[in-house]
Amino acid sequence: MDGSSPRPGRSVFVWLVGASQLLGVASVVLTGVWMAILVYRVFRNEAKRNVKVLHGVIHLLALIISIIGIVAVFDFHRAGKTPDMYSLHSWCGMATLVLFFTQWVMGLLFFLFPVASSWLRASYLPIHVFCGLVLLVMAIGTSLLGITEKLLFSITATYSQFAPEGVLANTLGILLVGFGVLVGYLITKEEFRRPPNPEEEALSVHFKTLTEGGTPTSP
Amino acid sequence: MDGSSPRPGRSVFVWLVGASQLLGVASVVLTGVWMAILVYRVFRNEAKRNVKVLHGVIHLLALIISIIGIVAVFDFHRAGKTPDMYSLHSWCGMATLVLFFTQWVMGLLFFLFPVASSWLRASYLPIHVFCGLVLLVMAIGTSLLGITEKLLFSITATYSQFAPEGVLANTLGILLVGFGVLVGYLITKEEFRRPPNPEEEALSVHFKTLTEGGTPTSP
């Protein structure tokens, strides 16, 4: 509850969150889809249950948008008699969507429904966190592959002449990389983690605490 | 020194290292270049100084190979009068090489030369580790972009007909993703970290110990 007290890393954290969101605005779709990954760190002082629900809802929206997107792609292919699923972009994208769907369903079962035991939740949490990061990286990688494909299809002759469309799209790719690096940093840095709250520990336990077999301590 | 005593996660660790290296063999170049990232975890019982030197030497070789590779690319472009640095693949690749070079020089200055104070080393270590992971992901992402470019250039008409070359190259791309995921898991999982050794702590300190301001403990 006293998570709002000033800590050395807090201003750096705020600055980094700002920078990450600035990069994020430049790549709007991905922001909407992916900033949910940050809710536990941004909403440090909200009740964990509410943040969980928010995390679940934002990712459900992202999942729905992804499915609408992929259905549109298949429709577009059918209209133009283009084969499906032949490119590396499509393979990576489909792998990402399947993992994303699995991740969401597992998250719902383990963390929002009172089905899983506290031991099961605790064992699954680090896997969920790691898969979330993998998903972020895979989504960004798939986007870069899509950008490259699109440019080689639509500006085949002028891409190598630094056509403005190519430079713009490359810049978007680099912004996505920067966005991924910043979000990755915010997520992996121990210091920016939601402060442990012993009252909440009984239901949902921290990865580190568990793997080390220790007890939760206040920061 | 008693790091060889059996720990619960050890067999899982061994199995995962095996699996990661199996995937790695399937993508030979990247293995040679990148498995160095694992030396601290694989050689848990060697003196830290030796592992450091090994890590530095393997990455120096990787850096030299990368530079030879990029020089060959520029030569190839000049021979075919192809413009340089216009594609997203080239932008990502150059960013990766510059970061890789910076990372290696910084690593040398901070960790192998007795220049940096123990406080400086400790502050830089988590950044070095994080940048190493970013480099792994960027190198894999750049490879996937290169695969996509190459296929769209060389089998333009047959890629969408599932030409064997396309399927083979896509499979290589997916293997690289799997390799990255496994190495990423091995590197980020606290449990697989080199066990702290108080005698070595004076010179090189662990990230976690530092950020939490605690003292090193035996596992």
Coordinates of N, CA and C in Angstrom, one line a residue, chain A residues 111 118-126 193 201 203-216, chain B residues 8 189-191:
Chain A
F111 N -5.3 -17.6 -13.7 CA -5.3 -16.4 -12.8 C -6.6 -15.7 -12.5
S118 N -3.0 -22.6 -5.7 CA -2.0 -21.6 -5.5 C -0.6 -22.1 -6.0
W119 N -0.3 -23.4 -5.8 CA 0.9 -24.0 -6.3 C 1.0 -24.0 -7.8
L120 N -0.2 -24.3 -8.5 CA -0.2 -24.3 -9.9 C 0.0 -22.9 -10.5
R121 N -0.7 -22.0 -9.9 CA -0.6 -20.6 -10.3 C 0.9 -20.1 -10.3
A122 N 1.5 -20.5 -9.2 CA 2.9 -20.0 -8.9 C 3.8 -20.7 -9.9
S123 N 3.5 -22.0 -10.3 CA 4.4 -22.6 -11.2 C 4.2 -22.1 -12.6
Y124 N 3.0 -21.7 -12.9 CA 2.7 -21.2 -14.3 C 3.1 -19.7 -14.5
L125 N 3.1 -18.9 -13.4 CA 3.4 -17.5 -13.6 C 4.6 -17.2 -14.4
P126 N 5.8 -17.7 -14.0 CA 7.0 -17.4 -14.8 C 6.9 -17.8 -16.2
R193 N 9.5 -3.8 -10.7 CA 8.4 -4.7 -10.5 C 7.4 -4.1 -9.5
E201 N -0.1 -12.1 -1.4 CA 0.8 -13.2 -1.7 C 0.1 -14.5 -1.6
L203 N -2.8 -15.4 -2.5 CA -3.4 -15.8 -3.8 C -2.5 -15.9 -5.0
S204 N -1.7 -14.9 -5.1 CA -0.8 -14.9 -6.3 C 0.6 -14.5 -5.9
V205 N 1.5 -15.4 -6.3 CA 2.8 -15.3 -5.7 C 3.8 -14.9 -6.8
H206 N 4.9 -14.3 -6.3 CA 5.9 -13.8 -7.2 C 6.8 -14.9 -7.7
F207 N 7.3 -14.8 -8.9 CA 8.2 -15.7 -9.5 C 9.5 -15.9 -8.6
K208 N 10.1 -14.7 -8.4 CA 11.4 -14.8 -7.7 C 11.3 -15.4 -6.4
T209 N 10.3 -14.9 -5.6 CA 10.1 -15.4 -4.3 C 10.0 -17.0 -4.3
L210 N 9.3 -17.5 -5.4 CA 9.1 -18.9 -5.4 C 10.4 -19.7 -5.8
T211 N 11.0 -19.2 -6.9 CA 12.1 -20.0 -7.3 C 13.2 -20.0 -6.3
E212 N 13.3 -19.0 -5.5 CA 14.3 -19.0 -4.5 C 13.9 -19.6 -3.1
G213 N 12.6 -19.9 -3.1 CA 12.0 -20.5 -1.8 C 12.0 -19.5 -0.6
G214 N 12.2 -18.2 -0.9 CA 12.2 -17.3 0.2 C 10.9 -16.8 0.6
T215 N 10.8 -15.8 1.5 CA 9.5 -15.2 1.8 C 9.5 -13.8 1.2
P216 N 8.3 -13.3 1.0 CA 8.2 -11.9 0.4 C 8.7 -10.8 1.3
Chain B
P8 N 17.3 -29.1 -7.8 CA 16.1 -29.6 -8.5 C 16.0 -29.3 -10.0
K189 N 16.1 -17.3 -16.9 CA 15.6 -18.0 -15.7 C 16.6 -18.0 -14.6
E190 N 16.2 -17.3 -13.5 CA 17.0 -17.1 -12.3 C 17.7 -18.4 -11.8
E191 N 16.9 -19.5 -11.8 CA 17.3 -20.8 -11.3 C 18.5 -21.4 -12.0

